[in-house]
Tab-separated table of C-alpha atoms and ligand atoms in Angstrom:
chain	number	residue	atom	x	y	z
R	1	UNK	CA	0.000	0.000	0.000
R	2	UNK	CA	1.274	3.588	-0.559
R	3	UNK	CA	1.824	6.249	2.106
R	4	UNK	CA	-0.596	8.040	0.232
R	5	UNK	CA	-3.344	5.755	0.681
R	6	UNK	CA	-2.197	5.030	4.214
R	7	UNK	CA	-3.005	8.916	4.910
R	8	UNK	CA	-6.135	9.056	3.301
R	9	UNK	CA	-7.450	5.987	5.372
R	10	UNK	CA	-7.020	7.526	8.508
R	11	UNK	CA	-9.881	10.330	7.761
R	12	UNK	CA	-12.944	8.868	9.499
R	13	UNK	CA	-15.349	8.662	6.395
R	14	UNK	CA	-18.178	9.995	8.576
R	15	UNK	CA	-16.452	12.954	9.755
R	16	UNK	CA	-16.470	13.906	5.677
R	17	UNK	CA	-20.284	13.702	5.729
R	18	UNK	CA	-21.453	14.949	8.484
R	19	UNK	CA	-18.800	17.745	9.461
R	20	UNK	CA	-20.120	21.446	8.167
R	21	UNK	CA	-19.020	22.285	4.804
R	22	UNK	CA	-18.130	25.358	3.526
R	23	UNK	CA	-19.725	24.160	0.168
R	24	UNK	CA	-19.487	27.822	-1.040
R	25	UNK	CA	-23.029	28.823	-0.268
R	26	UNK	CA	-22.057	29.685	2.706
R	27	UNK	CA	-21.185	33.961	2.917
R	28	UNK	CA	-17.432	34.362	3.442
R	29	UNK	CA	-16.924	35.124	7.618
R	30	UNK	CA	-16.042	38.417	8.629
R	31	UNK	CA	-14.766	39.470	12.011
R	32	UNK	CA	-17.517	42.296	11.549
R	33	UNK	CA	-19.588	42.348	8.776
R	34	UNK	CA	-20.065	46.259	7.898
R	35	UNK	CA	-21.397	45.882	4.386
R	36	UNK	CA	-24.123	43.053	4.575
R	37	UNK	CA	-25.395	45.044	7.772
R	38	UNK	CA	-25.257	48.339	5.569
R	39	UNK	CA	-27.244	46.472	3.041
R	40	UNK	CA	-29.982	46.618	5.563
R	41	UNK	CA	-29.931	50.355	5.702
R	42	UNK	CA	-28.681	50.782	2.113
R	43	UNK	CA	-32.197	52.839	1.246
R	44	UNK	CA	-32.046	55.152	4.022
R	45	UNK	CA	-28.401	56.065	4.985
R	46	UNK	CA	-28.255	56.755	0.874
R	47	UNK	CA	-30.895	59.254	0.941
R	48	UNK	CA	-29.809	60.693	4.393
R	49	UNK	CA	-26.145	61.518	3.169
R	50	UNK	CA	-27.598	62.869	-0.111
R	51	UNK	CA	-29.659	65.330	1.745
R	52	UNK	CA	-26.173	66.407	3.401
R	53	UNK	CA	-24.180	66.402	0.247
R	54	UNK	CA	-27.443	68.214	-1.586
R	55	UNK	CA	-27.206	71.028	1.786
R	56	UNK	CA	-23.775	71.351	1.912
R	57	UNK	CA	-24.031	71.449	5.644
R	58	UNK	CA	-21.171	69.284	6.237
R	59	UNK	CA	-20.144	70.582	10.064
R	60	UNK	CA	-23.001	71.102	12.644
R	61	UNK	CA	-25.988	70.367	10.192
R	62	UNK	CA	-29.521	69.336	11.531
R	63	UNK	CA	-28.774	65.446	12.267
R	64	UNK	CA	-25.496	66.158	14.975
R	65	UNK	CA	-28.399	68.298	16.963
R	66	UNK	CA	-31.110	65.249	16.280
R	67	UNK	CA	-28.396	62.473	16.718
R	68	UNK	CA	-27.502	64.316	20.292
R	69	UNK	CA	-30.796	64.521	21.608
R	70	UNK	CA	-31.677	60.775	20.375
R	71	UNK	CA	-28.690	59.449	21.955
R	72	UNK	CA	-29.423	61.243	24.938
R	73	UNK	CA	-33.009	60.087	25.610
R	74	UNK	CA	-31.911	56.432	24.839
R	75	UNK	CA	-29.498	56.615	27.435
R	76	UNK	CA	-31.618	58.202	29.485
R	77	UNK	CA	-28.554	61.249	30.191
R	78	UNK	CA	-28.945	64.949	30.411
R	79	UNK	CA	-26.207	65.816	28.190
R	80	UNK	CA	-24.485	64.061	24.992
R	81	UNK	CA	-21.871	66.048	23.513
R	82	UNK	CA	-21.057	64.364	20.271
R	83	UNK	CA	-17.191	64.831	19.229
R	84	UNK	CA	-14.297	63.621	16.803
R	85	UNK	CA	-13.586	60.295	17.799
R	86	UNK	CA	-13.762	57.904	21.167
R	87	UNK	CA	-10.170	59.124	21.761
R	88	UNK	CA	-10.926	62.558	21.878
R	89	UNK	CA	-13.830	61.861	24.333
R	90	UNK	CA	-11.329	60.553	27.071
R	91	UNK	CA	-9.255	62.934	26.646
R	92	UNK	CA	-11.915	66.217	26.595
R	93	UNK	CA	-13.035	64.179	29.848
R	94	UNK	CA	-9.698	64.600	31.905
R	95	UNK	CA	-9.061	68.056	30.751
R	96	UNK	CA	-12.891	69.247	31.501
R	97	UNK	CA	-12.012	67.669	34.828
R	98	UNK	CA	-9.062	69.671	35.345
R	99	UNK	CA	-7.039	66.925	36.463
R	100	UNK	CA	-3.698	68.071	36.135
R	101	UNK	CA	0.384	67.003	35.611
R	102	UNK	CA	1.064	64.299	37.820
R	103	UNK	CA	-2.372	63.779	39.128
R	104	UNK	CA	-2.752	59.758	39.547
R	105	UNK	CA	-5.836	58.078	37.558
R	106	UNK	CA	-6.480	54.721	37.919
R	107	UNK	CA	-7.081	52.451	35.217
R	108	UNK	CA	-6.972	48.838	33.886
R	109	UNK	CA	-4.055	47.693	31.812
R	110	UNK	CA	-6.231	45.350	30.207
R	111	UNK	CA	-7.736	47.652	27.687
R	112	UNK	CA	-7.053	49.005	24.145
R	113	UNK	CA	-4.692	51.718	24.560
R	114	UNK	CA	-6.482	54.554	23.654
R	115	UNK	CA	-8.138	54.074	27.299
R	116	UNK	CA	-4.430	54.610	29.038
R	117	UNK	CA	-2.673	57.144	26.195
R	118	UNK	CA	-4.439	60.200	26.932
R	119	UNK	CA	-3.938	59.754	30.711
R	120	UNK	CA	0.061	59.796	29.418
R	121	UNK	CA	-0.278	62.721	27.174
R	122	UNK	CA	-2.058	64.930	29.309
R	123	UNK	CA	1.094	64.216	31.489
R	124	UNK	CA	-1.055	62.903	34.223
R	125	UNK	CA	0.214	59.248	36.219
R	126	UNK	CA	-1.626	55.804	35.046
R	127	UNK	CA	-1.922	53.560	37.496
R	128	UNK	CA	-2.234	50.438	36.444
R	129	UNK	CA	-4.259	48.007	37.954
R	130	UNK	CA	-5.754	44.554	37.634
R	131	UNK	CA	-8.834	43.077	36.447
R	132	UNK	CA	-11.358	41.000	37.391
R	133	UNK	CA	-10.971	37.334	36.511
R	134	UNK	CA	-14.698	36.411	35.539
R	135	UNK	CA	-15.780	39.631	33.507
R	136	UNK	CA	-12.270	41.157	32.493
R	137	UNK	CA	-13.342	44.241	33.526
R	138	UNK	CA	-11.181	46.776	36.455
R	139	UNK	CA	-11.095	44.740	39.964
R	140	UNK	CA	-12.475	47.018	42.709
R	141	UNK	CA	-10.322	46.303	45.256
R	142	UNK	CA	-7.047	46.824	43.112
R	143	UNK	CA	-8.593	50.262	42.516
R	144	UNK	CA	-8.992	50.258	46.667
R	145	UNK	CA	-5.529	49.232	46.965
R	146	UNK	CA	-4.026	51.601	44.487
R	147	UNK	CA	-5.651	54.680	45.765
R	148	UNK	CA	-2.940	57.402	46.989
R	149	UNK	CA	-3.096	61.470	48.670
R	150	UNK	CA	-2.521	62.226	44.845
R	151	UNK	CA	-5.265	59.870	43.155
R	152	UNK	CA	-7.713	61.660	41.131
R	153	UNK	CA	-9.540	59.449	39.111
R	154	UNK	CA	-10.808	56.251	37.839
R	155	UNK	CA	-11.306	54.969	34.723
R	156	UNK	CA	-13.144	52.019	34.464
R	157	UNK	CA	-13.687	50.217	30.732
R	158	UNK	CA	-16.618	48.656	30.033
R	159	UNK	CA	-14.267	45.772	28.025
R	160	UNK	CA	-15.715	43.535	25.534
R	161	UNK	CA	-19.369	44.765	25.876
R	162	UNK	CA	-20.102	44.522	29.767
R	163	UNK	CA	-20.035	47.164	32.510
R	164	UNK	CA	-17.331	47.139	35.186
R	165	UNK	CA	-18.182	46.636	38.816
R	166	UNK	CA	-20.155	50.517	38.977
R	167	UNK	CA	-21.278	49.982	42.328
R	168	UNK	CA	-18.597	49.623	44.085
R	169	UNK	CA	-16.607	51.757	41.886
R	170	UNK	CA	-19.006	54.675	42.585
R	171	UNK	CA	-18.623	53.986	46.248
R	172	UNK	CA	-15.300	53.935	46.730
R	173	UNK	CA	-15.190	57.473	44.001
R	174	UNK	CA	-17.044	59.010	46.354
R	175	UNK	CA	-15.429	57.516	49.616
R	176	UNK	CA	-12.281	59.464	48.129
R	177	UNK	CA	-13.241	62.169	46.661
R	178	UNK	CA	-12.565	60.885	43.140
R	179	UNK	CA	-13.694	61.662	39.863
R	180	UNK	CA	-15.551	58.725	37.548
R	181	UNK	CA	-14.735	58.413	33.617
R	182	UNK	CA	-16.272	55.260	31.956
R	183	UNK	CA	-14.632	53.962	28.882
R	184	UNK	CA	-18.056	53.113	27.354
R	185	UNK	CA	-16.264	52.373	23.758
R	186	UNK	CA	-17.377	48.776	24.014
R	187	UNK	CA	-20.018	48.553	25.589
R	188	UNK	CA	-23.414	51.274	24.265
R	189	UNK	CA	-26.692	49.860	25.321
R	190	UNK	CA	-25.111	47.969	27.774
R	191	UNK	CA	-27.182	47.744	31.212
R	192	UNK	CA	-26.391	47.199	35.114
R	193	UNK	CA	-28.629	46.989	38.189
R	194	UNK	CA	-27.851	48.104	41.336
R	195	UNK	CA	-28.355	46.657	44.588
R	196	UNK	CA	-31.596	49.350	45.380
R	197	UNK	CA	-33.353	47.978	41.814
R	198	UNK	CA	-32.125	50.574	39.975
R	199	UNK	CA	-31.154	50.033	36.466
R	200	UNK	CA	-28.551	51.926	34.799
R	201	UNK	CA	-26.842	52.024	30.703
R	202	UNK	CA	-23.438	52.100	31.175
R	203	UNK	CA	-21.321	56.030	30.305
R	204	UNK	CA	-24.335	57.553	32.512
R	205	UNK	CA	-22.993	56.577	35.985
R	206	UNK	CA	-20.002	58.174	36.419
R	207	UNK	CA	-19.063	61.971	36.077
R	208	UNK	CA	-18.127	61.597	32.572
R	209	UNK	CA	-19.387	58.296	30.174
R	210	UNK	CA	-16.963	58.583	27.056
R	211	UNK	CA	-17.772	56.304	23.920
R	212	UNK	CA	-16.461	55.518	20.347
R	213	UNK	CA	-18.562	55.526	16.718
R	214	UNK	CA	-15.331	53.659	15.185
R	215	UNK	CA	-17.635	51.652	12.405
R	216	UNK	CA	-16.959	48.600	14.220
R	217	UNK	CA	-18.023	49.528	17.701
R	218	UNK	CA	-22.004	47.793	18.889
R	219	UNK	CA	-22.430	51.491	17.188
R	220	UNK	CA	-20.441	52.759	14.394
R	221	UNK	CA	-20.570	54.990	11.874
R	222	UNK	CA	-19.137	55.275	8.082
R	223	UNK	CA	-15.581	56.733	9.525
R	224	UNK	CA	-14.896	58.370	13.005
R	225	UNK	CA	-17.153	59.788	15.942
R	226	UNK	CA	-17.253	59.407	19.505
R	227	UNK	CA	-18.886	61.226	22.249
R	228	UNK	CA	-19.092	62.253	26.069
R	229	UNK	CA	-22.530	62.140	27.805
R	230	UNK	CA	-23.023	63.610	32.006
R	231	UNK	CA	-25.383	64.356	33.863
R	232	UNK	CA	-24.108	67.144	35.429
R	233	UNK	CA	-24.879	70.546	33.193
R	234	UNK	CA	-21.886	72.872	33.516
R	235	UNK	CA	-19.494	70.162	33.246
R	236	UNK	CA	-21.367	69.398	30.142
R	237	UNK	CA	-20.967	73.592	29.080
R	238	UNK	CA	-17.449	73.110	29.838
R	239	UNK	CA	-16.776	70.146	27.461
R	240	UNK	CA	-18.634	71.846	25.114
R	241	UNK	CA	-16.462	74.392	25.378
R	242	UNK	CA	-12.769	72.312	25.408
R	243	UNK	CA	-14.223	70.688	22.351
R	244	UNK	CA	-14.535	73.796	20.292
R	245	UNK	CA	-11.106	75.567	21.151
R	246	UNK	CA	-12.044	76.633	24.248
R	247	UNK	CA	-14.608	79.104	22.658
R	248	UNK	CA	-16.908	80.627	24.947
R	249	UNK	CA	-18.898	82.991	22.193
R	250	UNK	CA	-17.340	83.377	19.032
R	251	UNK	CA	-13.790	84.192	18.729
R	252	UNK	CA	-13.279	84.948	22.107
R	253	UNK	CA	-11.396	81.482	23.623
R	254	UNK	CA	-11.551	81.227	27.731
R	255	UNK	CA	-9.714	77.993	27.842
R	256	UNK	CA	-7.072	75.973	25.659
R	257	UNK	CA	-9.079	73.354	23.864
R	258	UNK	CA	-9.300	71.337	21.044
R	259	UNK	CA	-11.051	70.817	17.834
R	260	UNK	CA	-13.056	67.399	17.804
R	261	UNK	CA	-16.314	67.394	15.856
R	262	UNK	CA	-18.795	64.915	14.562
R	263	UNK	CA	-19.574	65.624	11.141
R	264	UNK	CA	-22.790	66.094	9.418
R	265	UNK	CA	-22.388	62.686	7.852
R	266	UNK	CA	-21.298	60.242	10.482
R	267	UNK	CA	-24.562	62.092	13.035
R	268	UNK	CA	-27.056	61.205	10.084
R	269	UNK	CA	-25.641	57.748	10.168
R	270	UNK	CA	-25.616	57.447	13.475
R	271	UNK	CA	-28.982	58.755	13.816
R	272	UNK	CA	-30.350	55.566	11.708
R	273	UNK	CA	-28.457	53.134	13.072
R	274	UNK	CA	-29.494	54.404	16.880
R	275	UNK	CA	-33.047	53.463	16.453
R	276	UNK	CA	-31.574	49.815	14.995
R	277	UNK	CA	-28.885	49.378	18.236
R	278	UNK	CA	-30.964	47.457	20.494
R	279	UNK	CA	-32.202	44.821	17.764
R	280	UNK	CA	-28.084	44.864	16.874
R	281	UNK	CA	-26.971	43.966	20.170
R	282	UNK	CA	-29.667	40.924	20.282
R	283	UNK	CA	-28.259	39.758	17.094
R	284	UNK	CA	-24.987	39.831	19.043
R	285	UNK	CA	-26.245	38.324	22.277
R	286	UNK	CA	-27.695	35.107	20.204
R	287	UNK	CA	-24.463	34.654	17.851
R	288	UNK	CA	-22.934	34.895	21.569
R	289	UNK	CA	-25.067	32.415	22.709
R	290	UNK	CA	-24.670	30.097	20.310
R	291	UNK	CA	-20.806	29.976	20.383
R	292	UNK	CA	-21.510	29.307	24.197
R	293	UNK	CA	-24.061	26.792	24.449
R	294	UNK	CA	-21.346	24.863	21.795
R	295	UNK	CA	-18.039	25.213	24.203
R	296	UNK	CA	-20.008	24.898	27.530
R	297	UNK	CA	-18.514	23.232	29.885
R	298	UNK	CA	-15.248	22.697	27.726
R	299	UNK	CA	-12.261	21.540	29.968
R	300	UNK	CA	-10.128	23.504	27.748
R	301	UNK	CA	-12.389	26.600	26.952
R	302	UNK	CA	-13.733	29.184	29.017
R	303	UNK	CA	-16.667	31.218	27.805
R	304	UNK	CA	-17.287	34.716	28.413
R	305	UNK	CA	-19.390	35.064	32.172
R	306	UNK	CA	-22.132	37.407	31.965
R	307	UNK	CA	-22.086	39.500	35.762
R	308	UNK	CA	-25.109	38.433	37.179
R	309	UNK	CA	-26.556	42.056	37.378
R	310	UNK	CA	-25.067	42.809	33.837
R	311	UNK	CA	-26.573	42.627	30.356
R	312	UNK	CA	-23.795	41.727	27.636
R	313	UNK	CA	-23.555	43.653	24.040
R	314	UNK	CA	-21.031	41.105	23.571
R	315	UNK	CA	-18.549	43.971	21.533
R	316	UNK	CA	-16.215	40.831	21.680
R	317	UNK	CA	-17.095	37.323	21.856
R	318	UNK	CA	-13.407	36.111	23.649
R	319	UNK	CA	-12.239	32.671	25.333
R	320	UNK	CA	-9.880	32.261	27.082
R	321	UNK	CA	-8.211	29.031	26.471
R	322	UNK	CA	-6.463	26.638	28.720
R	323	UNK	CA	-3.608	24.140	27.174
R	324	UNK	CA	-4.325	25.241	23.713
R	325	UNK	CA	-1.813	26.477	21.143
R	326	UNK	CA	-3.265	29.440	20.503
R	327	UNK	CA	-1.442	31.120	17.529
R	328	UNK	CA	-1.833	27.372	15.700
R	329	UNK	CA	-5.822	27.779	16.655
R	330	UNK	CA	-5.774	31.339	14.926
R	331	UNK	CA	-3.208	30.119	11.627
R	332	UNK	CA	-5.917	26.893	11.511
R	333	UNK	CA	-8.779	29.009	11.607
R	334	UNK	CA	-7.377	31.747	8.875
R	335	UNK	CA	-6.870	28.580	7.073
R	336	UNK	CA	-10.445	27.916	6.856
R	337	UNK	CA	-11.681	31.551	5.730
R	338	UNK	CA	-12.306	32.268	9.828
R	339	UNK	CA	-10.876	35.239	11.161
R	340	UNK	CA	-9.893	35.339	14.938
R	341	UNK	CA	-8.122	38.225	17.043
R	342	UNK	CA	-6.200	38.402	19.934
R	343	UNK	CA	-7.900	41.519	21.630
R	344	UNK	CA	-5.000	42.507	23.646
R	345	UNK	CA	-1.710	40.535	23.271
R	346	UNK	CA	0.282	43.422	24.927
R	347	UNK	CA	-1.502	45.085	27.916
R	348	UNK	CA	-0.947	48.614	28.771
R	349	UNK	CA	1.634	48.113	31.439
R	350	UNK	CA	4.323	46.113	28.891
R	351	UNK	CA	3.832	48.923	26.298
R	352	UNK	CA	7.460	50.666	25.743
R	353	UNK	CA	4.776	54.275	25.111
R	354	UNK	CA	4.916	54.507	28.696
R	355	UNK	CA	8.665	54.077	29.493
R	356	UNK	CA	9.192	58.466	29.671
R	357	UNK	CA	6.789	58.170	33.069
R	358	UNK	CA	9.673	56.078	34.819
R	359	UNK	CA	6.566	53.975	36.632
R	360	UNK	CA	6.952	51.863	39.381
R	361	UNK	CA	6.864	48.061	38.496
R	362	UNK	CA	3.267	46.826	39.072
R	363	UNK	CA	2.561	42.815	38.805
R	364	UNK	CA	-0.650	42.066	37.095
R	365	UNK	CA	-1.080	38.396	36.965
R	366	UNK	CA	-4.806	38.011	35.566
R	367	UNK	CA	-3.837	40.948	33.152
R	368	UNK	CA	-0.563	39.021	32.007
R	369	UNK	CA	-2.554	35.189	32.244
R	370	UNK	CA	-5.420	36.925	29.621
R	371	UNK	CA	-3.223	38.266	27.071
R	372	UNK	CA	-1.448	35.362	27.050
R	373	UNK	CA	-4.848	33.042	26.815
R	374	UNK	CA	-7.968	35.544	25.262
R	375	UNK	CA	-8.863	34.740	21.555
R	376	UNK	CA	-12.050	36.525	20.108
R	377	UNK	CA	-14.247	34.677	17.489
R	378	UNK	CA	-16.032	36.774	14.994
R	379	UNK	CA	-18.836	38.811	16.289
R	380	UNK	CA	-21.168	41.062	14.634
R	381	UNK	CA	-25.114	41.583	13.655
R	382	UNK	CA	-24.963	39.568	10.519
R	383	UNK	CA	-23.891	35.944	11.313
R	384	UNK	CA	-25.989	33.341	10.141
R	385	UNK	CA	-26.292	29.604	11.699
R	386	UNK	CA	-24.566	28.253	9.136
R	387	UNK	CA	-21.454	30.291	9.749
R	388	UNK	CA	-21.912	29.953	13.708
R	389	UNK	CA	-21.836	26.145	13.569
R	390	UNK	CA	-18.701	26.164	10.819
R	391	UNK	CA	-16.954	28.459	13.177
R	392	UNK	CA	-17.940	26.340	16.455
R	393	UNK	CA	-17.042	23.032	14.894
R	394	UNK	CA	-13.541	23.892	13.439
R	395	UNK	CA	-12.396	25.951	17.133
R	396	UNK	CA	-13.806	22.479	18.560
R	397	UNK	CA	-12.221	19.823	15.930
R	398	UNK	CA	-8.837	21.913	16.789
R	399	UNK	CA	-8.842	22.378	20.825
R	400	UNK	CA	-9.903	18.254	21.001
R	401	UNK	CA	-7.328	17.346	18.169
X	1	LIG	C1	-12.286	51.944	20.336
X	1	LIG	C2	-11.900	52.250	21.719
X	1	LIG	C3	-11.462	53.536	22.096
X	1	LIG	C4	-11.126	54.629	21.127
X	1	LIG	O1	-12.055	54.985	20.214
X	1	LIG	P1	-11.619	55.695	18.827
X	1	LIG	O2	-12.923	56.198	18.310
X	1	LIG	O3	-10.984	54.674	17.975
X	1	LIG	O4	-10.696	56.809	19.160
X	1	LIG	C5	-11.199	53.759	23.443
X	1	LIG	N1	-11.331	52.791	24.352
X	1	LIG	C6	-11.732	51.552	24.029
X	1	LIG	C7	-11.873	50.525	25.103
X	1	LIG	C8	-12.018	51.230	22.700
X	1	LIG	O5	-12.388	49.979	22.394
């Protein structure tokens, strides 16, 4: 017999029938799929953005006033001040809260930078700590243990698409004295309840909720946006302000600012897709759930834990894997047309950006175990089942190989 037959032998015949096939029916897998869901909306956002291009009104037309006040009654905030990009929104946020060079904020180190740079350009002092080993999210009492005379605030992210501990980061904020930013990037139309009943979105707890429009946030638009919401209106007169150069009336500048703008464009986008976010985050939640009802209870695999007062918008859908070679799971995947990330492989801490602050050493050990062991699956409004179970039966045929 030849080697060659000897190979093909060893394929269990029935494994070839009954194992999903990408037969080429199937629609190619995307990590998010931006233009099927556009499809959707195709009609609408055309004739939106060729009202704007018909008006000229490209900076502060009608639908960044609508797109405010929409986004502000869904999140049930006083104020939304729409700006540039979710970058811009953190940063806005420490400099409305006049937190100033060497002040100490508190933050996770599991996070995507953006969360931890601005702290470091507006020469104020991260301080990293660690994270929560069932939801990912900032550990309360690392933020209790970090907390110094020169601490000014916290900066919880809402990572992957659930809200931090609020609570008890609210309580301890105010045992201190300290200031509140949510990252709220990840997580729009995310919900938590409080111990009194009380339900909450997450970005409208804390001083200042800071979130992202990058087209493949839960809510994106067609380039970049972001926004800050409060509740609190002159802090909200004073961002205001900081985002447009400091300008208190025109041409007359009380503060040094910046310029970060949504444009007419991305708002009317926004605007459609707003009234479509909730019915996008349940397509989410049920691609989540199928990838989890398929690994549960996986020696190996680890599937995302919903807190039990938390909703999930499921931004990312990540394991965390246990005695699996991860990069060979990703390269195998990619080999079958499925793109998977590793969402973060460096955490904030390791990154040589922050070597000019001369920080103290800090040991992180969930924050070093997850970027070591997270891999996120694709997640977005448009998978099918088809696509779920092809996914879900080539991450399983390679973690049990
Ligand atoms: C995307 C993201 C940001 C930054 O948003 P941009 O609009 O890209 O500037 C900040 N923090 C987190 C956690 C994010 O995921």
């Amino acid at each position: 017999m030849s080697r060659k037959a000897t190979t093909c032998l060893l394929i269990p015949p029935n494994f070839i029938t009954f194992a999903p096939q990408n037969t080429g029916a199937m629609v190619p897998i995307q990590m998010v799929d931006l233009k099927r869901q556009y499809a959707h909306i195709k009609e609408e956002v055309d004739l939106a953005i060729q009202q704007i291009l018909n008006d000229a009104a490209f900076i502060n037309g009608k639908p960044v006033e609508s797109f405010s006040q929409n986004l502000s009654a869904y999140l049930g905030v006083k104020q939304v001040i729409p700006c540039a990009n979710g970058t811009d929104a953190l940063q806005i946020a420490m400099m409305a809260l006049d937190l100033q060079p060497g002040d100490e904020v508190i933050t996770p180190s599991f996070t995507y930078i953006a969360t931890t740079e601005v702290i470091a350009l507006l020469r104020l002092k991260p301080v990293f700590v660690d994270v929560d080993p069932e939801t990912y999210c900032i550990d309360p009492q690392a933020i209790r243990n970090a907390i110094t005379p020169r601490t000014k605030a916290i900066v919880p992210v809402h990572l992957y698409g659930q809200s931090a501990d609020m609570e008890a980061i609210m309580q301890i904020a105010e045992a201190h004295g300290l200031y509140v930013i949510e990252d709220n990037a990840q997580a729009i139309g995310a919900t938590i309840r409080f111990s009194d009943g009380t339900v909450h979105k997450t970005g409208t707890i804390g001083h200042i909720g800071c979130t992202s429009f990058f087209p493949s946030k839960n809510l994106g638009c067609y380039g970049d946006g972001g926004a800050l919401c409060t509740q609190d209106d002159a802090l909200a007169s004073k961002i205001r302000m900081i985002a447009n150069h400091g300008q208190s009336k025109r041409y007359y500048h009380d503060v040094v600012g910046c310029n970060s703008r949504l444009d007419t464009i991305q708002a009317a986008v926004l605007d459609i897709k707003l009234q479509k976010l909730d019915q996008y985050n349940e397509a989410r939640r049920k691609a989540a759930s199928v990838y989890s009802s398929a690994f549960a209870h996986h020696p190996k695999i680890k599937t995302p834990v919903v807190a039990k007062n938390n909703t999930h918008v499921f931004h990312q859908y990540t394991l965390q894997l246990n005695g699996v070679d991860r990069d060979g799971l990703v390269d195998y995947l990619a080999a079958q047309g499925i793109p998977a990330m590793i969402y973060y492989p460096v955490p904030a801490h390791r990154q040589k950006m922050f070597s000019f602050l001369h920080l103290p050493e800090v040991e992180l050990p969930i924050t070093d175990q997850l970027t070591e062991k997270v891999v996120s699956l694709p997640i977005h409004t448009e998978l099918d089942q088809e696509q779920l179970e092809f996914i879900t039966h080539h991450v399983l045929k390679f973690v049990n190989h």
